[in-house]
Amino acid sequence: MLMKTVVFVCMLATVAYAVPAQEKRIHHHADLSDHAHNDAEGFQYDHEAFLGKEEAKTFDQLTPEESKEKLAKIVDRIDTDKDGYVSHAELHYWIKHRQRRYIEENVNKNWKDYDKNQDDKIGWEEYKNTTYGYYLGEEFDDVEDKATYQSMLTRDERRFKNADQDGDGIATREEFTAFLHPEEFEYMKDVVVQETVEDIDKDGDGKINLNEYIGDMYTPESGESEPDWVQTEKKHFSEFRDTNKDGYLDAAEVADWILPGEVDHADNEAKHLIHETDTDKDEKITKKEILTNWNMFVGSQATNYGEDLTKRHDEL
């Protein structure tokens, strides 16, 4: 009995390591920052858009002098045609690159965990066995949460097969990126919608009613009065989300909600930064104009994150 307990604890530890941390469900195409974009209250949104979320933390620890010095070097990199100006196209490309870097780093980390035979490919069986292997054996049929992991396995297999465009059961790095970050790929749109419906649809009828819609965002505490924003969301559901007015959100309506067209956040941010710092209004910005407004691009919060991140990010 003791041996079985030890094996079970080891099994849980292995599964906890193997199963990737679940990203929060996608409700729309990823924005550039989790912060509100309100310059009157601060520039954290702009910092994370311009630098990337992790690098923004690094700059938060720098002195103003250090921030300006590093920013000057970044401007030289952004100015790819070396004409002394940062154009909208150059800034747009830079911001897209910074946001993409997070995805690339996440994929690289997972790639090392799952490409066990180091053939630069990840087969479905390779992924399945590494992630769920311990839960596939008959000796663990009595594990209480086996059904949960079986459901996760079924969902992962469906997503993997959708990402695997040539259907050979093996994911290239691009296909594995689509598997981990389906919101970034147009051909994965249906999977994103289907997973969202499944997560919110508690009664299993394949669509989302108002209670399920609100319940996914808000669970009232005993004696708590309903916040104003909940009433606003109820109004959004009936007036904007439920376009056919049948009281439910079907797959098409969910798609309109979580994937509302092609909003290019990087393009909008590039326009915003240029508009705010282009003093001579020639629709491009110089290094001087950028450094004059350094706090908008990088800033310095002097925040202690518990470790010296600057040592790990000397090469931005």
mmCIF file of C-alpha atoms in Angstrom:
data_model
loop_
_atom_site.group_PDB
_atom_site.id
_atom_site.type_symbol
_atom_site.label_atom_id
_atom_site.label_comp_id
_atom_site.label_asym_id
_atom_site.label_seq_id
_atom_site.Cartn_x
_atom_site.Cartn_y
_atom_site.Cartn_z
ATOM 1 C CA MET A 1 0.000 0.000 0.000
ATOM 2 C CA LEU A 2 2.858 2.322 0.903
ATOM 3 C CA MET A 3 4.589 1.536 -2.385
ATOM 4 C CA LYS A 4 1.428 2.373 -4.348
ATOM 5 C CA THR A 5 1.168 5.700 -2.508
ATOM 6 C CA VAL A 6 4.773 6.558 -3.321
ATOM 7 C CA VAL A 7 4.268 5.653 -6.972
ATOM 8 C CA PHE A 8 1.120 7.781 -7.112
ATOM 9 C CA VAL A 9 2.903 10.819 -5.641
ATOM 10 C CA CYS A 10 5.731 10.389 -8.150
ATOM 11 C CA MET A 11 3.167 10.074 -10.914
ATOM 12 C CA LEU A 12 1.507 13.324 -9.911
ATOM 13 C CA ALA A 13 4.849 15.111 -9.777
ATOM 14 C CA THR A 14 5.748 13.860 -13.239
ATOM 15 C CA VAL A 15 2.424 14.834 -14.743
ATOM 16 C CA ALA A 16 2.592 18.238 -13.102
ATOM 17 C CA TYR A 17 5.970 18.752 -14.749
ATOM 18 C CA ALA A 18 4.971 17.318 -18.103
ATOM 19 C CA VAL A 19 1.645 19.058 -18.654
ATOM 20 C CA PRO A 20 2.358 22.582 -19.887
ATOM 21 C CA ALA A 21 0.916 25.427 -17.860
ATOM 22 C CA GLN A 22 -2.449 26.256 -19.392
ATOM 23 C CA GLU A 23 -2.581 29.755 -20.832
ATOM 24 C CA LYS A 24 -5.633 31.755 -19.794
ATOM 25 C CA ARG A 25 -8.356 31.189 -22.337
ATOM 26 C CA ILE A 26 -8.217 33.464 -25.347
ATOM 27 C CA HIS A 27 -11.081 35.957 -25.489
ATOM 28 C CA HIS A 28 -9.593 38.007 -28.287
ATOM 29 C CA HIS A 29 -6.386 38.344 -30.232
ATOM 30 C CA ALA A 30 -3.640 38.975 -27.715
ATOM 31 C CA ASP A 31 -3.087 42.602 -26.841
ATOM 32 C CA LEU A 32 0.391 44.021 -26.348
ATOM 33 C CA SER A 33 0.030 44.389 -22.581
ATOM 34 C CA ASP A 34 -2.251 43.406 -19.723
ATOM 35 C CA HIS A 35 -2.281 47.036 -18.568
ATOM 36 C CA ALA A 36 -4.886 49.553 -19.640
ATOM 37 C CA HIS A 37 -3.674 51.916 -22.354
ATOM 38 C CA ASN A 38 -4.148 55.223 -20.561
ATOM 39 C CA ASP A 39 -1.205 57.608 -20.813
ATOM 40 C CA ALA A 40 -2.736 59.868 -18.176
ATOM 41 C CA GLU A 41 -2.152 57.141 -15.588
ATOM 42 C CA GLY A 42 1.240 55.944 -16.797
ATOM 43 C CA PHE A 43 3.097 54.369 -19.680
ATOM 44 C CA GLN A 44 3.269 50.711 -18.609
ATOM 45 C CA TYR A 45 1.222 49.641 -21.646
ATOM 46 C CA ASP A 46 3.643 51.448 -23.962
ATOM 47 C CA HIS A 47 6.655 49.976 -22.163
ATOM 48 C CA GLU A 48 5.397 46.414 -22.580
ATOM 49 C CA ALA A 49 4.354 47.040 -26.179
ATOM 50 C CA PHE A 50 7.719 48.515 -27.092
ATOM 51 C CA LEU A 51 9.974 46.181 -25.112
ATOM 52 C CA GLY A 52 7.960 43.031 -24.523
ATOM 53 C CA LYS A 53 6.563 42.101 -21.126
ATOM 54 C CA GLU A 54 9.664 40.486 -19.660
ATOM 55 C CA GLU A 55 12.096 43.108 -20.908
ATOM 56 C CA ALA A 56 9.827 45.856 -19.535
ATOM 57 C CA LYS A 57 10.431 44.385 -16.074
ATOM 58 C CA THR A 58 14.162 44.630 -16.681
ATOM 59 C CA PHE A 59 13.979 48.297 -17.586
ATOM 60 C CA ASP A 60 11.862 48.959 -14.489
ATOM 61 C CA GLN A 61 15.002 48.343 -12.433
ATOM 62 C CA LEU A 62 17.293 50.690 -14.347
ATOM 63 C CA THR A 63 18.149 54.258 -13.510
ATOM 64 C CA PRO A 64 17.002 56.925 -15.983
ATOM 65 C CA GLU A 65 20.561 57.211 -17.294
ATOM 66 C CA GLU A 66 20.814 53.447 -17.858
ATOM 67 C CA SER A 67 17.402 53.379 -19.533
ATOM 68 C CA LYS A 68 18.330 56.153 -21.940
ATOM 69 C CA GLU A 69 21.638 54.485 -22.781
ATOM 70 C CA LYS A 70 19.968 51.180 -23.609
ATOM 71 C CA LEU A 71 17.142 52.933 -25.465
ATOM 72 C CA ALA A 72 19.658 54.718 -27.698
ATOM 73 C CA LYS A 73 21.101 51.346 -28.711
ATOM 74 C CA ILE A 74 17.625 49.986 -29.419
ATOM 75 C CA VAL A 75 16.829 52.975 -31.659
ATOM 76 C CA ASP A 76 19.910 52.167 -33.752
ATOM 77 C CA ARG A 77 18.583 48.644 -34.216
ATOM 78 C CA ILE A 78 15.093 49.812 -35.150
ATOM 79 C CA ASP A 79 16.457 52.200 -37.793
ATOM 80 C CA THR A 80 17.224 49.399 -40.234
ATOM 81 C CA ASP A 81 17.861 51.625 -43.268
ATOM 82 C CA LYS A 82 20.207 53.827 -41.194
ATOM 83 C CA ASP A 83 18.715 57.103 -42.434
ATOM 84 C CA GLY A 84 18.607 58.608 -38.946
ATOM 85 C CA TYR A 85 14.836 58.274 -38.607
ATOM 86 C CA VAL A 86 12.471 55.658 -37.220
ATOM 87 C CA SER A 87 9.599 55.300 -39.659
ATOM 88 C CA HIS A 88 6.192 53.835 -38.941
ATOM 89 C CA ALA A 89 7.128 50.678 -40.850
ATOM 90 C CA GLU A 90 10.325 50.205 -38.854
ATOM 91 C CA LEU A 91 8.611 50.784 -35.515
ATOM 92 C CA HIS A 92 5.708 48.538 -36.481
ATOM 93 C CA TYR A 93 8.126 45.730 -37.388
ATOM 94 C CA TRP A 94 10.038 46.177 -34.119
ATOM 95 C CA ILE A 95 6.917 45.982 -31.944
ATOM 96 C CA LYS A 96 5.675 42.886 -33.802
ATOM 97 C CA HIS A 97 9.112 41.318 -33.312
ATOM 98 C CA ARG A 98 9.133 42.036 -29.571
ATOM 99 C CA GLN A 99 5.704 40.460 -29.124
ATOM 100 C CA ARG A 100 6.618 37.461 -31.239
ATOM 101 C CA ARG A 101 9.722 36.895 -29.131
ATOM 102 C CA TYR A 102 7.632 35.798 -26.153
ATOM 103 C CA ILE A 103 5.957 33.151 -28.299
ATOM 104 C CA GLU A 104 9.266 31.963 -29.730
ATOM 105 C CA GLU A 105 10.802 31.647 -26.256
ATOM 106 C CA ASN A 106 7.788 29.717 -25.006
ATOM 107 C CA VAL A 107 7.908 27.349 -27.986
ATOM 108 C CA ASN A 108 11.666 26.835 -27.615
ATOM 109 C CA LYS A 109 11.275 25.938 -23.943
ATOM 110 C CA ASN A 110 8.550 23.385 -24.666
ATOM 111 C CA TRP A 111 10.396 22.079 -27.709
ATOM 112 C CA LYS A 112 13.311 20.940 -25.550
ATOM 113 C CA ASP A 113 10.935 19.125 -23.207
ATOM 114 C CA TYR A 114 9.098 17.216 -25.916
ATOM 115 C CA ASP A 115 11.593 16.533 -28.705
ATOM 116 C CA LYS A 116 12.994 13.575 -26.811
ATOM 117 C CA ASN A 117 14.846 11.979 -29.715
ATOM 118 C CA GLN A 118 16.189 15.363 -30.850
ATOM 119 C CA ASP A 119 15.161 14.933 -34.480
ATOM 120 C CA ASP A 120 13.821 18.504 -34.600
ATOM 121 C CA LYS A 121 10.261 17.226 -34.861
ATOM 122 C CA ILE A 122 7.592 16.354 -32.293
ATOM 123 C CA GLY A 123 5.250 13.491 -33.065
ATOM 124 C CA TRP A 124 1.831 13.235 -31.473
ATOM 125 C CA GLU A 125 2.800 9.971 -29.768
ATOM 126 C CA GLU A 126 5.956 11.632 -28.458
ATOM 127 C CA TYR A 127 3.953 14.514 -27.008
ATOM 128 C CA LYS A 128 1.183 12.281 -25.650
ATOM 129 C CA ASN A 129 3.504 9.860 -23.890
ATOM 130 C CA THR A 130 5.599 12.633 -22.354
ATOM 131 C CA THR A 131 2.571 14.570 -21.142
ATOM 132 C CA TYR A 132 0.032 11.911 -20.240
ATOM 133 C CA GLY A 133 1.948 8.639 -20.167
ATOM 134 C CA TYR A 134 1.295 7.832 -16.524
ATOM 135 C CA TYR A 135 -2.434 8.362 -16.952
ATOM 136 C CA LEU A 136 -2.727 5.991 -19.876
ATOM 137 C CA GLY A 137 -1.904 2.816 -17.973
ATOM 138 C CA GLU A 138 -4.694 0.548 -16.760
ATOM 139 C CA GLU A 139 -3.154 0.352 -13.282
ATOM 140 C CA PHE A 140 -4.280 3.909 -12.658
ATOM 141 C CA ASP A 141 -7.927 3.422 -13.630
ATOM 142 C CA ASP A 142 -8.996 4.199 -10.077
ATOM 143 C CA VAL A 143 -7.249 7.577 -9.930
ATOM 144 C CA GLU A 144 -9.890 10.141 -9.019
ATOM 145 C CA ASP A 145 -8.973 12.769 -11.627
ATOM 146 C CA LYS A 146 -8.122 10.386 -14.448
ATOM 147 C CA ALA A 147 -11.231 11.552 -16.337
ATOM 148 C CA THR A 148 -9.980 15.144 -16.212
ATOM 149 C CA TYR A 149 -6.686 14.203 -17.768
ATOM 150 C CA GLN A 150 -8.445 12.040 -20.339
ATOM 151 C CA SER A 151 -10.513 15.075 -21.322
ATOM 152 C CA MET A 152 -7.357 17.184 -21.567
ATOM 153 C CA LEU A 153 -5.751 14.473 -23.694
ATOM 154 C CA THR A 154 -8.723 14.408 -26.089
ATOM 155 C CA ARG A 155 -8.625 18.198 -26.386
ATOM 156 C CA ASP A 156 -4.867 18.262 -26.975
ATOM 157 C CA GLU A 157 -5.136 15.572 -29.637
ATOM 158 C CA ARG A 158 -7.798 17.539 -31.506
ATOM 159 C CA ARG A 159 -5.721 20.720 -31.341
ATOM 160 C CA PHE A 160 -2.552 18.867 -32.400
ATOM 161 C CA LYS A 161 -4.282 17.337 -35.419
ATOM 162 C CA ASN A 162 -5.604 20.749 -36.466
ATOM 163 C CA ALA A 163 -2.143 22.280 -36.137
ATOM 164 C CA ASP A 164 -0.607 19.397 -38.103
ATOM 165 C CA GLN A 165 -1.426 20.772 -41.543
ATOM 166 C CA ASP A 166 0.015 17.924 -43.599
ATOM 167 C CA GLY A 167 -1.601 15.296 -41.366
ATOM 168 C CA ASP A 168 1.518 13.201 -40.887
ATOM 169 C CA GLY A 169 1.192 13.058 -37.101
ATOM 170 C CA ILE A 170 4.422 14.994 -36.678
ATOM 171 C CA ALA A 171 4.659 18.680 -35.817
ATOM 172 C CA THR A 172 7.270 20.920 -37.342
ATOM 173 C CA ARG A 173 8.317 23.892 -35.231
ATOM 174 C CA GLU A 174 5.762 26.066 -37.038
ATOM 175 C CA GLU A 175 2.990 23.519 -36.479
ATOM 176 C CA PHE A 176 3.983 23.115 -32.835
ATOM 177 C CA THR A 177 3.772 26.892 -32.480
ATOM 178 C CA ALA A 178 0.224 26.727 -33.846
ATOM 179 C CA PHE A 179 -0.537 23.973 -31.325
ATOM 180 C CA LEU A 180 0.709 26.012 -28.345
ATOM 181 C CA HIS A 181 -0.543 29.414 -29.579
ATOM 182 C CA PRO A 182 -3.548 28.770 -31.842
ATOM 183 C CA GLU A 183 -4.736 32.367 -31.504
ATOM 184 C CA GLU A 184 -1.804 33.415 -33.712
ATOM 185 C CA PHE A 185 -2.909 31.341 -36.704
ATOM 186 C CA GLU A 186 -5.939 31.923 -38.902
ATOM 187 C CA TYR A 187 -6.337 28.222 -39.694
ATOM 188 C CA MET A 188 -6.664 27.467 -35.976
ATOM 189 C CA LYS A 189 -9.601 29.848 -35.508
ATOM 190 C CA ASP A 190 -12.239 27.102 -35.313
ATOM 191 C CA VAL A 191 -10.284 25.299 -32.591
ATOM 192 C CA VAL A 192 -10.032 28.458 -30.497
ATOM 193 C CA VAL A 193 -13.789 29.018 -30.811
ATOM 194 C CA GLN A 194 -14.625 25.399 -30.036
ATOM 195 C CA GLU A 195 -12.455 25.345 -26.914
ATOM 196 C CA THR A 196 -13.964 28.612 -25.691
ATOM 197 C CA VAL A 197 -17.513 27.292 -26.100
ATOM 198 C CA GLU A 198 -16.615 24.071 -24.294
ATOM 199 C CA ASP A 199 -15.094 25.972 -21.374
ATOM 200 C CA ILE A 200 -18.087 28.255 -20.817
ATOM 201 C CA ASP A 201 -20.966 25.968 -21.871
ATOM 202 C CA LYS A 202 -21.738 24.260 -18.555
ATOM 203 C CA ASP A 203 -24.950 22.477 -19.620
ATOM 204 C CA GLY A 204 -23.343 20.940 -22.688
ATOM 205 C CA ASP A 205 -25.862 22.153 -25.263
ATOM 206 C CA GLY A 206 -23.131 23.538 -27.541
ATOM 207 C CA LYS A 207 -23.956 27.193 -27.007
ATOM 208 C CA ILE A 208 -23.602 29.853 -24.319
ATOM 209 C CA ASN A 209 -26.538 31.362 -22.451
ATOM 210 C CA LEU A 210 -26.457 34.569 -20.422
ATOM 211 C CA ASN A 211 -25.891 32.845 -17.077
ATOM 212 C CA GLU A 212 -22.964 30.884 -18.483
ATOM 213 C CA TYR A 213 -21.541 34.001 -20.088
ATOM 214 C CA ILE A 214 -21.646 35.975 -16.826
ATOM 215 C CA GLY A 215 -20.710 32.978 -14.692
ATOM 216 C CA ASP A 216 -17.459 32.634 -16.609
ATOM 217 C CA MET A 217 -16.466 36.154 -15.498
ATOM 218 C CA TYR A 218 -18.099 36.605 -12.128
ATOM 219 C CA THR A 219 -19.087 34.464 -9.151
ATOM 220 C CA PRO A 220 -20.966 36.438 -6.487
ATOM 221 C CA GLU A 221 -19.876 36.168 -2.874
ATOM 222 C CA SER A 222 -22.491 35.785 -0.161
ATOM 223 C CA GLY A 223 -24.123 39.138 0.546
ATOM 224 C CA GLU A 224 -22.170 40.900 -2.197
ATOM 225 C CA SER A 225 -24.022 43.345 -4.411
ATOM 226 C CA GLU A 226 -23.570 42.877 -8.135
ATOM 227 C CA PRO A 227 -20.888 45.197 -9.574
ATOM 228 C CA ASP A 228 -21.901 47.712 -12.229
ATOM 229 C CA TRP A 229 -19.657 46.058 -14.802
ATOM 230 C CA VAL A 230 -21.714 42.876 -14.608
ATOM 231 C CA GLN A 231 -24.812 44.817 -15.661
ATOM 232 C CA THR A 232 -22.758 46.289 -18.506
ATOM 233 C CA GLU A 233 -21.704 42.804 -19.618
ATOM 234 C CA LYS A 234 -25.316 41.607 -19.529
ATOM 235 C CA LYS A 235 -26.224 44.498 -21.796
ATOM 236 C CA HIS A 236 -23.325 43.667 -24.134
ATOM 237 C CA PHE A 237 -24.548 40.068 -24.311
ATOM 238 C CA SER A 238 -28.091 40.964 -25.314
ATOM 239 C CA GLU A 239 -27.370 43.996 -27.488
ATOM 240 C CA PHE A 240 -24.069 43.135 -29.191
ATOM 241 C CA ARG A 241 -22.957 39.531 -28.678
ATOM 242 C CA ASP A 242 -26.258 37.756 -29.345
ATOM 243 C CA THR A 243 -26.727 39.062 -32.870
ATOM 244 C CA ASN A 244 -29.631 36.796 -33.813
ATOM 245 C CA LYS A 245 -31.425 37.540 -30.498
ATOM 246 C CA ASP A 246 -32.159 33.920 -29.635
ATOM 247 C CA GLY A 247 -30.755 34.211 -26.111
ATOM 248 C CA TYR A 248 -27.604 32.208 -26.845
ATOM 249 C CA LEU A 249 -24.167 32.635 -28.353
ATOM 250 C CA ASP A 250 -23.520 30.063 -31.056
ATOM 251 C CA ALA A 251 -20.085 29.325 -32.560
ATOM 252 C CA ALA A 252 -20.314 32.136 -35.112
ATOM 253 C CA GLU A 253 -21.288 34.675 -32.459
ATOM 254 C CA VAL A 254 -18.500 33.465 -30.166
ATOM 255 C CA ALA A 255 -16.051 33.903 -33.037
ATOM 256 C CA ASP A 256 -17.188 37.490 -33.510
ATOM 257 C CA TRP A 257 -16.726 38.042 -29.774
ATOM 258 C CA ILE A 258 -13.293 36.517 -29.157
ATOM 259 C CA LEU A 259 -11.791 37.131 -32.604
ATOM 260 C CA PRO A 260 -13.228 40.508 -33.607
ATOM 261 C CA GLY A 261 -11.615 41.018 -36.976
ATOM 262 C CA GLU A 262 -8.008 41.803 -37.704
ATOM 263 C CA VAL A 263 -7.033 44.368 -35.085
ATOM 264 C CA ASP A 264 -3.339 45.120 -35.531
ATOM 265 C CA HIS A 265 -2.349 46.278 -32.067
ATOM 266 C CA ALA A 266 1.281 46.731 -33.110
ATOM 267 C CA ASP A 267 0.264 49.038 -35.937
ATOM 268 C CA ASN A 268 -1.923 51.085 -33.599
ATOM 269 C CA GLU A 269 0.856 51.350 -31.026
ATOM 270 C CA ALA A 270 3.424 52.428 -33.622
ATOM 271 C CA LYS A 271 1.074 55.184 -34.776
ATOM 272 C CA HIS A 272 0.465 56.226 -31.170
ATOM 273 C CA LEU A 273 4.150 56.460 -30.241
ATOM 274 C CA ILE A 274 4.975 58.445 -33.365
ATOM 275 C CA HIS A 275 2.023 60.780 -32.872
ATOM 276 C CA GLU A 276 3.029 61.516 -29.280
ATOM 277 C CA THR A 277 6.731 62.097 -29.936
ATOM 278 C CA ASP A 278 6.954 63.482 -33.495
ATOM 279 C CA THR A 279 7.432 67.142 -32.555
ATOM 280 C CA ASP A 280 8.021 68.393 -36.113
ATOM 281 C CA LYS A 281 5.093 66.316 -37.472
ATOM 282 C CA ASP A 282 7.017 64.760 -40.358
ATOM 283 C CA GLU A 283 5.479 61.352 -39.499
ATOM 284 C CA LYS A 284 8.801 59.832 -38.450
ATOM 285 C CA ILE A 285 10.883 60.215 -35.328
ATOM 286 C CA THR A 286 14.547 60.842 -34.656
ATOM 287 C CA LYS A 287 16.664 59.392 -31.889
ATOM 288 C CA LYS A 288 16.575 62.806 -30.227
ATOM 289 C CA GLU A 289 12.767 62.881 -30.255
ATOM 290 C CA ILE A 290 12.658 59.371 -28.816
ATOM 291 C CA LEU A 291 15.192 60.072 -26.067
ATOM 292 C CA THR A 292 13.386 63.280 -25.155
ATOM 293 C CA ASN A 293 10.338 61.083 -24.490
ATOM 294 C CA TRP A 294 12.312 58.147 -23.096
ATOM 295 C CA ASN A 295 9.842 57.636 -20.238
ATOM 296 C CA MET A 296 7.086 56.769 -22.717
ATOM 297 C CA PHE A 297 9.199 54.132 -24.469
ATOM 298 C CA VAL A 298 10.981 52.539 -21.528
ATOM 299 C CA GLY A 299 10.544 54.482 -18.277
ATOM 300 C CA SER A 300 11.883 53.461 -14.909
ATOM 301 C CA GLN A 301 9.676 52.232 -12.086
ATOM 302 C CA ALA A 302 12.593 51.232 -9.805
ATOM 303 C CA THR A 303 10.649 48.095 -8.922
ATOM 304 C CA ASN A 304 12.330 45.216 -7.114
ATOM 305 C CA TYR A 305 11.303 41.920 -8.703
ATOM 306 C CA GLY A 306 13.394 39.864 -6.303
ATOM 307 C CA GLU A 307 16.249 39.197 -8.692
ATOM 308 C CA ASP A 308 18.616 41.143 -10.882
ATOM 309 C CA LEU A 309 16.899 40.701 -14.221
ATOM 310 C CA THR A 310 19.375 43.036 -15.866
ATOM 311 C CA LYS A 311 22.044 40.372 -15.637
ATOM 312 C CA ARG A 312 19.919 38.068 -17.744
ATOM 313 C CA HIS A 313 18.916 40.686 -20.300
ATOM 314 C CA ASP A 314 22.094 42.578 -21.123
ATOM 315 C CA GLU A 315 21.510 41.756 -24.779
ATOM 316 C CA LEU A 316 18.005 42.938 -25.543
#
